[in-house]
Tab-separated table of C-alpha atoms in Angstrom:
chain	number	residue	atom	x	y	z
A	1	MET	CA	177.726	-4.889	95.335
A	2	GLU	CA	179.926	-7.401	96.640
A	3	LEU	CA	183.354	-8.146	95.248
A	4	HIS	CA	182.311	-11.288	93.366
A	5	ASP	CA	179.427	-9.449	91.945
A	6	VAL	CA	182.161	-6.986	90.572
A	7	TRP	CA	184.244	-9.500	89.315
A	8	PHE	CA	181.566	-10.917	87.246
A	9	VAL	CA	181.147	-7.707	85.261
A	10	LEU	CA	184.544	-7.241	84.726
A	11	ILE	CA	185.139	-11.044	83.249
A	12	ALA	CA	181.545	-9.808	81.082
A	13	VAL	CA	183.567	-6.801	80.370
A	14	LEU	CA	186.557	-8.791	79.250
A	15	TRP	CA	185.019	-11.428	77.030
A	16	THR	CA	182.864	-8.576	75.543
A	17	GLY	CA	185.922	-6.748	74.617
A	18	TYR	CA	187.389	-10.204	73.064
A	19	PHE	CA	184.581	-10.624	71.024
A	20	PHE	CA	184.548	-7.187	69.569
A	21	LEU	CA	188.198	-7.293	68.960
A	22	GLU	CA	189.012	-10.672	68.215
A	23	GLY	CA	185.564	-10.778	66.314
A	24	PHE	CA	186.520	-8.527	63.404
A	25	ASP	CA	190.137	-10.253	62.768
A	26	PHE	CA	188.557	-13.198	62.781
A	27	GLY	CA	185.808	-12.059	60.398
A	28	VAL	CA	189.176	-10.670	58.089
A	29	GLY	CA	190.351	-14.234	58.347
A	30	ILE	CA	187.372	-15.660	57.229
A	31	LEU	CA	187.490	-12.917	54.075
A	32	THR	CA	190.593	-14.104	52.663
A	33	ARG	CA	188.801	-16.803	51.100
A	34	LEU	CA	184.932	-15.292	50.314
A	35	LEU	CA	186.362	-11.663	49.374
A	36	ALA	CA	189.679	-11.703	47.926
A	37	ARG	CA	190.549	-12.582	44.439
A	38	ASP	CA	194.247	-12.740	43.824
A	39	ARG	CA	197.196	-12.808	46.282
A	40	ALA	CA	197.376	-9.202	46.673
A	41	GLU	CA	193.996	-8.793	48.092
A	42	LYS	CA	194.772	-11.459	50.281
A	43	ARG	CA	197.814	-9.601	51.438
A	44	VAL	CA	195.389	-6.385	52.023
A	45	LEU	CA	193.604	-8.251	54.311
A	46	ILE	CA	195.761	-9.898	56.168
A	47	ASN	CA	197.743	-6.601	56.762
A	48	THR	CA	194.777	-4.790	57.782
A	49	ILE	CA	194.874	-6.992	60.987
A	50	GLY	CA	198.653	-7.703	61.203
A	51	PRO	CA	199.596	-4.922	63.476
A	52	VAL	CA	196.796	-5.791	66.102
A	53	TRP	CA	195.674	-9.282	65.902
A	54	ASP	CA	197.961	-10.636	68.872
A	55	GLY	CA	196.791	-7.704	71.064
A	56	ASN	CA	193.466	-8.574	70.391
A	57	GLU	CA	194.261	-11.959	71.783
A	58	VAL	CA	195.359	-10.622	75.016
A	59	TRP	CA	191.529	-9.591	76.394
A	60	LEU	CA	191.036	-13.923	76.000
A	61	LEU	CA	193.985	-14.393	77.734
A	62	THR	CA	192.670	-11.865	80.560
A	63	ALA	CA	189.423	-13.477	80.419
A	64	GLY	CA	190.762	-16.967	81.318
A	65	GLY	CA	192.688	-15.525	83.841
A	66	ALA	CA	190.708	-13.400	85.893
A	67	THR	CA	187.708	-16.414	85.592
A	68	PHE	CA	190.657	-18.993	87.132
A	69	ALA	CA	191.785	-16.299	90.181
A	70	ALA	CA	188.052	-14.867	90.819
A	71	PHE	CA	185.939	-17.787	90.129
A	72	PRO	CA	187.647	-21.232	90.456
A	73	GLU	CA	185.169	-23.801	90.646
A	74	TRP	CA	183.681	-22.271	87.334
A	75	TYR	CA	187.272	-22.538	85.360
A	76	ALA	CA	187.408	-25.823	86.662
A	77	THR	CA	184.171	-27.156	85.332
A	78	LEU	CA	184.008	-25.472	82.469
A	79	PHE	CA	187.593	-26.200	81.262
A	80	SER	CA	186.817	-30.117	82.072
A	81	GLY	CA	183.694	-30.181	80.386
A	82	PHE	CA	184.044	-28.270	77.637
A	83	TYR	CA	187.969	-29.418	77.257
A	84	LEU	CA	187.413	-30.841	73.743
A	85	PRO	CA	185.744	-27.438	71.862
A	86	LEU	CA	188.181	-25.778	73.915
A	87	LEU	CA	191.575	-27.568	72.763
A	88	LEU	CA	190.026	-27.173	69.083
A	89	ILE	CA	189.903	-23.379	69.581
A	90	LEU	CA	193.375	-23.215	71.434
A	91	VAL	CA	194.974	-25.078	68.571
A	92	CYS	CA	193.286	-23.088	65.764
A	93	LEU	CA	194.717	-19.798	67.635
A	94	ILE	CA	197.914	-21.581	67.408
A	95	ILE	CA	198.236	-22.838	64.563
A	96	ARG	CA	196.597	-18.879	63.316
A	97	GLY	CA	199.260	-17.443	64.782
A	98	VAL	CA	202.059	-19.447	62.756
A	99	ALA	CA	200.416	-18.775	59.769
A	100	PHE	CA	200.350	-14.865	60.225
A	101	GLU	CA	204.233	-15.288	60.997
A	102	TYR	CA	205.218	-17.970	58.475
A	103	ARG	CA	202.738	-17.545	55.181
A	104	ALA	CA	205.266	-14.728	53.692
A	105	LYS	CA	208.670	-16.328	54.503
A	106	ARG	CA	208.988	-18.706	50.924
A	107	PRO	CA	207.760	-17.487	48.086
A	108	GLU	CA	206.547	-20.593	46.535
A	109	GLU	CA	203.046	-20.556	45.769
A	110	ASN	CA	202.047	-23.654	47.478
A	111	TRP	CA	203.529	-22.821	50.641
A	112	GLN	CA	201.868	-19.339	50.837
A	113	ARG	CA	198.360	-20.816	49.653
A	114	ASN	CA	198.496	-23.551	52.308
A	115	TRP	CA	199.059	-21.086	55.186
A	116	GLU	CA	196.628	-18.517	53.895
A	117	THR	CA	193.896	-22.001	54.049
A	118	ALA	CA	195.084	-22.083	57.601
A	119	ILE	CA	194.095	-18.624	58.423
A	120	PHE	CA	190.843	-19.251	56.966
A	121	TRP	CA	189.817	-22.434	58.769
A	122	THR	CA	191.416	-21.474	61.767
A	123	SER	CA	189.287	-18.349	61.863
A	124	LEU	CA	186.106	-19.701	60.881
A	125	LEU	CA	186.120	-22.584	63.419
A	126	PRO	CA	187.033	-20.601	66.571
A	127	ALA	CA	184.241	-17.950	65.809
A	128	PHE	CA	181.465	-20.898	65.336
A	129	LEU	CA	183.118	-22.566	68.346
A	130	TRP	CA	182.897	-19.969	70.705
A	131	GLY	CA	178.891	-19.264	70.212
A	132	VAL	CA	178.648	-23.286	70.943
A	133	ALA	CA	180.363	-22.901	73.909
A	134	PHE	CA	178.343	-19.597	75.285
A	135	GLY	CA	175.335	-21.094	74.105
A	136	ASN	CA	175.659	-23.935	76.447
A	137	ILE	CA	177.196	-21.743	79.201
A	138	VAL	CA	173.909	-19.807	79.305
A	139	ARG	CA	171.498	-22.507	78.395
A	140	GLY	CA	173.085	-24.720	81.288
A	141	VAL	CA	174.775	-28.515	81.038
A	142	LYS	CA	174.462	-31.740	83.055
A	143	ILE	CA	176.551	-30.587	86.494
A	144	ASP	CA	175.952	-33.146	89.160
A	145	ALA	CA	176.089	-32.128	92.998
A	146	ASP	CA	179.640	-31.988	93.303
A	147	PHE	CA	179.769	-29.035	90.352
A	148	GLU	CA	181.418	-31.784	87.592
A	149	TYR	CA	180.209	-31.785	84.100
A	150	VAL	CA	178.949	-35.163	83.585
A	151	GLY	CA	177.856	-34.789	80.143
A	152	GLY	CA	179.380	-36.059	76.940
A	153	VAL	CA	180.713	-33.911	74.014
A	154	ALA	CA	177.717	-34.700	72.119
A	155	ASP	CA	175.409	-32.742	74.745
A	156	LEU	CA	177.157	-29.857	73.588
A	157	PHE	CA	176.226	-29.509	70.139
A	158	ASN	CA	172.344	-29.083	71.182
A	159	PRO	CA	170.110	-26.722	68.781
A	160	TYR	CA	170.245	-23.946	70.953
A	161	ALA	CA	174.451	-23.708	71.196
A	162	LEU	CA	174.519	-24.897	67.331
A	163	LEU	CA	172.519	-21.671	66.552
A	164	GLY	CA	174.960	-19.582	68.863
A	165	GLY	CA	177.702	-20.686	66.963
A	166	LEU	CA	175.858	-19.529	63.390
A	167	VAL	CA	175.043	-16.335	65.291
A	168	THR	CA	178.892	-15.765	66.209
A	169	LEU	CA	180.374	-17.034	62.900
A	170	THR	CA	177.858	-14.731	60.669
A	171	LEU	CA	177.937	-11.952	63.108
A	172	PHE	CA	182.032	-12.085	63.197
A	173	THR	CA	182.203	-12.138	59.488
A	174	PHE	CA	179.703	-9.158	58.952
A	175	HIS	CA	182.478	-7.293	61.460
A	176	GLY	CA	185.185	-7.961	59.889
A	177	THR	CA	183.388	-7.018	56.537
A	178	VAL	CA	182.384	-3.591	57.726
A	179	PHE	CA	186.153	-3.553	59.295
A	180	THR	CA	187.636	-4.185	55.919
A	181	ALA	CA	185.645	-1.747	53.963
A	182	LEU	CA	186.791	0.753	56.607
A	183	LYS	CA	190.475	0.212	56.637
A	184	THR	CA	190.649	-0.750	52.751
A	185	VAL	CA	190.611	1.732	49.327
A	186	GLY	CA	189.664	0.900	45.780
A	187	GLU	CA	188.069	-2.112	44.355
A	188	ILE	CA	188.035	-4.304	47.357
A	189	ARG	CA	186.495	-1.800	49.617
A	190	GLU	CA	183.565	-1.626	47.329
A	191	ARG	CA	183.190	-5.429	47.264
A	192	ALA	CA	183.405	-5.529	50.784
A	193	ARG	CA	180.312	-2.933	51.233
A	194	GLY	CA	178.408	-5.168	49.325
A	195	LEU	CA	179.238	-8.397	50.827
A	196	ALA	CA	178.366	-6.482	54.096
A	197	LEU	CA	175.011	-6.030	52.955
A	198	ARG	CA	174.380	-9.917	52.311
A	199	VAL	CA	175.917	-11.394	55.441
A	200	GLY	CA	174.099	-8.960	57.215
A	201	LEU	CA	170.803	-9.678	56.501
A	202	VAL	CA	171.685	-13.656	57.382
A	203	THR	CA	173.222	-12.287	60.746
A	204	ALA	CA	170.124	-10.253	61.364
A	205	VAL	CA	167.982	-13.571	60.867
A	206	LEU	CA	169.544	-15.494	62.707
A	207	ALA	CA	170.668	-12.931	65.586
A	208	SER	CA	167.076	-12.233	66.381
A	209	ALA	CA	165.986	-16.092	66.522
A	210	PHE	CA	168.665	-16.529	68.945
A	211	LEU	CA	168.126	-13.817	71.229
A	212	LEU	CA	164.449	-14.294	71.440
A	213	TRP	CA	164.865	-17.557	72.218
A	214	THR	CA	167.002	-16.592	75.202
A	215	GLN	CA	164.600	-14.048	75.911
A	216	ALA	CA	161.780	-16.011	75.930
A	217	ASP	CA	163.960	-19.258	78.066
A	218	ARG	CA	165.394	-16.757	80.832
A	219	GLY	CA	165.034	-13.005	79.856
A	220	ASP	CA	163.888	-10.175	81.783
A	221	GLY	CA	163.430	-6.636	81.608
A	222	THR	CA	166.901	-5.630	81.701
A	223	SER	CA	167.611	-8.790	79.238
A	224	LEU	CA	165.053	-7.462	76.758
A	225	VAL	CA	166.827	-3.884	76.495
A	226	ALA	CA	170.012	-5.678	75.600
A	227	LEU	CA	167.775	-7.348	72.961
A	228	VAL	CA	166.523	-4.207	71.445
A	229	VAL	CA	169.367	-2.283	71.114
A	230	ALA	CA	171.298	-5.245	69.391
A	231	VAL	CA	168.742	-5.709	67.109
A	232	ALA	CA	168.555	-1.687	66.304
A	233	ALA	CA	172.177	-1.508	66.142
A	234	LEU	CA	172.470	-4.307	63.694
A	235	VAL	CA	170.255	-2.845	61.268
A	236	ALA	CA	171.368	0.396	61.775
A	237	ALA	CA	174.796	-0.787	61.058
A	238	LEU	CA	173.224	-2.081	57.923
A	239	GLY	CA	172.033	1.383	56.950
A	240	ALA	CA	175.404	3.033	57.430
A	241	ASN	CA	176.900	0.072	55.413
A	242	GLN	CA	174.617	1.237	52.395
A	243	ALA	CA	175.000	4.878	52.544
A	244	GLY	CA	179.349	4.529	52.625
A	245	ARG	CA	179.646	5.554	56.140
A	246	GLU	CA	182.473	2.640	57.197
A	247	GLY	CA	183.274	4.082	60.220
A	248	TRP	CA	179.323	4.154	61.961
A	249	SER	CA	179.016	0.807	60.222
A	250	PHE	CA	181.621	-0.875	62.511
A	251	ALA	CA	180.953	1.109	65.287
A	252	LEU	CA	177.313	0.041	65.336
A	253	SER	CA	178.308	-3.770	64.076
A	254	GLY	CA	180.261	-3.379	67.420
A	255	VAL	CA	177.662	-2.122	69.179
A	256	THR	CA	175.730	-5.266	68.377
A	257	ILE	CA	178.464	-7.557	69.645
A	258	VAL	CA	178.245	-5.203	72.922
A	259	ALA	CA	174.658	-5.760	73.617
A	260	ALA	CA	174.117	-9.083	72.780
A	261	VAL	CA	177.219	-10.320	74.794
A	262	ALA	CA	175.502	-8.254	77.961
A	263	MET	CA	172.493	-9.877	77.204
A	264	LEU	CA	173.548	-13.278	77.844
A	265	PHE	CA	175.387	-12.254	80.867
A	266	LEU	CA	172.357	-10.602	81.915
A	267	THR	CA	170.369	-13.604	81.546
A	268	LEU	CA	173.306	-16.053	82.991
A	269	PHE	CA	173.495	-13.826	86.215
A	270	PRO	CA	173.660	-14.587	89.372
A	271	ASN	CA	174.509	-17.828	87.515
A	272	VAL	CA	178.077	-18.830	85.883
A	273	MET	CA	176.611	-22.092	84.706
A	274	PRO	CA	173.476	-23.539	85.404
A	275	SER	CA	172.763	-27.020	86.200
A	276	THR	CA	170.043	-28.726	83.730
A	277	LEU	CA	169.976	-31.603	86.425
A	278	ASP	CA	169.310	-29.904	89.362
A	279	PRO	CA	168.981	-25.718	89.734
A	280	ALA	CA	170.731	-26.609	93.278
A	281	TRP	CA	173.592	-27.945	91.567
A	282	SER	CA	174.425	-24.236	89.951
A	283	LEU	CA	177.620	-22.575	89.538
A	284	THR	CA	176.775	-19.310	91.453
A	285	VAL	CA	178.673	-16.199	91.959
A	286	THR	CA	178.731	-17.270	95.374
A	287	ASN	CA	179.610	-20.758	95.110
A	288	ALA	CA	182.240	-20.266	92.841
A	289	SER	CA	184.152	-17.550	93.701
A	290	SER	CA	187.447	-17.045	95.405
A	291	SER	CA	187.769	-15.651	99.115
A	292	PRO	CA	187.299	-12.311	99.388
A	293	TYR	CA	190.804	-11.118	100.062
A	294	THR	CA	191.673	-12.981	96.635
A	295	LEU	CA	189.035	-10.656	95.108
A	296	LYS	CA	190.361	-7.891	96.739
A	297	ILE	CA	193.874	-8.008	95.766
A	298	MET	CA	193.086	-9.002	92.311
A	299	THR	CA	191.131	-5.945	92.334
A	300	TRP	CA	193.713	-3.137	93.170
A	301	LEU	CA	195.827	-5.051	90.382
A	302	ALA	CA	192.645	-4.639	88.021
A	303	VAL	CA	192.654	-0.796	88.932
A	304	ILE	CA	196.567	-0.343	87.979
A	305	ALA	CA	197.318	-2.363	85.180
A	306	THR	CA	193.856	-1.800	83.345
A	307	PRO	CA	194.464	1.837	82.042
A	308	VAL	CA	197.770	1.220	81.119
A	309	VAL	CA	196.598	-1.835	78.692
A	310	LEU	CA	194.048	0.278	76.986
A	311	LEU	CA	196.181	3.077	76.378
A	312	TYR	CA	198.633	0.756	74.640
A	313	GLN	CA	196.454	-0.890	72.850
A	314	GLY	CA	194.623	2.242	71.575
A	315	TRP	CA	197.873	3.726	70.634
A	316	THR	CA	198.804	0.952	68.336
A	317	TYR	CA	195.323	1.138	66.626
A	318	TRP	CA	195.876	4.927	65.965
A	319	VAL	CA	199.288	4.483	64.632
A	320	PHE	CA	198.159	1.971	62.212
A	321	ARG	CA	194.604	3.809	61.272
A	322	LYS	CA	195.421	4.582	57.821
A	323	ARG	CA	193.794	2.595	55.051
A	324	ILE	CA	195.746	0.442	52.743
A	325	GLY	CA	194.889	-1.327	49.462
A	326	THR	CA	196.705	-3.332	46.511
A	327	GLN	CA	199.211	-0.177	45.633
A	328	HIS	CA	200.290	-0.249	49.013
A	329	ILE	CA	201.719	-3.807	48.903
A	330	ALA	CA	205.514	-3.766	48.246
A	331	ASP	CA	206.959	-7.056	46.046
A	332	PRO	CA	207.828	-10.002	48.715
A	333	VAL	CA	211.708	-10.057	48.973
A	334	HIS	CA	213.315	-13.316	49.707
């Protein structure tokens, strides 16, 4: 296996890790409007992801940085062609981080409600737009002979990509709901389990349609295996949720995300951005990659740094592993 193939796999792993981790905290942000009934329950939801949300976003920064260094042509075409959707995601992530930090800085009802509204929308929009973006990456976009995107913004919102956006939106919401059931106690935990069933059923329908469409369009035997694993894990997650096994339900919803993202990258390889104008103009792992020397240096750095990052993030989750409920929410002090 060539180094550019290795880095394609590593970038796929980074995006998978990002969607697994950021997926549930996007879902929790959406639940602040769908599940929480009062201010105390919103604080419970926010506190479940408070210690980890910023660490989860490191996976996005690493994935973007790895793409820039390993596949500069891919990075240039992707970020220029998808400029407006990616800019909107970036703005949402900035506002979302500010909302988490500033929401409790003042006691006024309007102040806190406005920041909570910001958390909801800046969780919902990226959850949808990431699916739209990856739907277009897999489906292909208008790339010319100079490897430049020549389509418009409207071209990105095609039926396949929009379905992909709905899948990530519902899947992340389901992932966040089972995470909430895993991390909370009391009435909110029971309501989260009930909501997980309803959201999970919608997710199963949408995800099955999207993955079958992907398989029919460009899949092979390997991607079919990933499709079966994704659907089976989602069904099993719903069963575990109904049985009150929140840990298993969360793990299985995570397997669903991992298998679904793996399927998308399996159907994409060896391309990194197919051209719908001419297959010869597609960006591939070969024509979009950096030099072998650059990839070699990056590989050694990844070997050294990655275990340290994984150990630290794992330790963070271990420290904040306990369940919380409204009884653990102290009165605000200003």
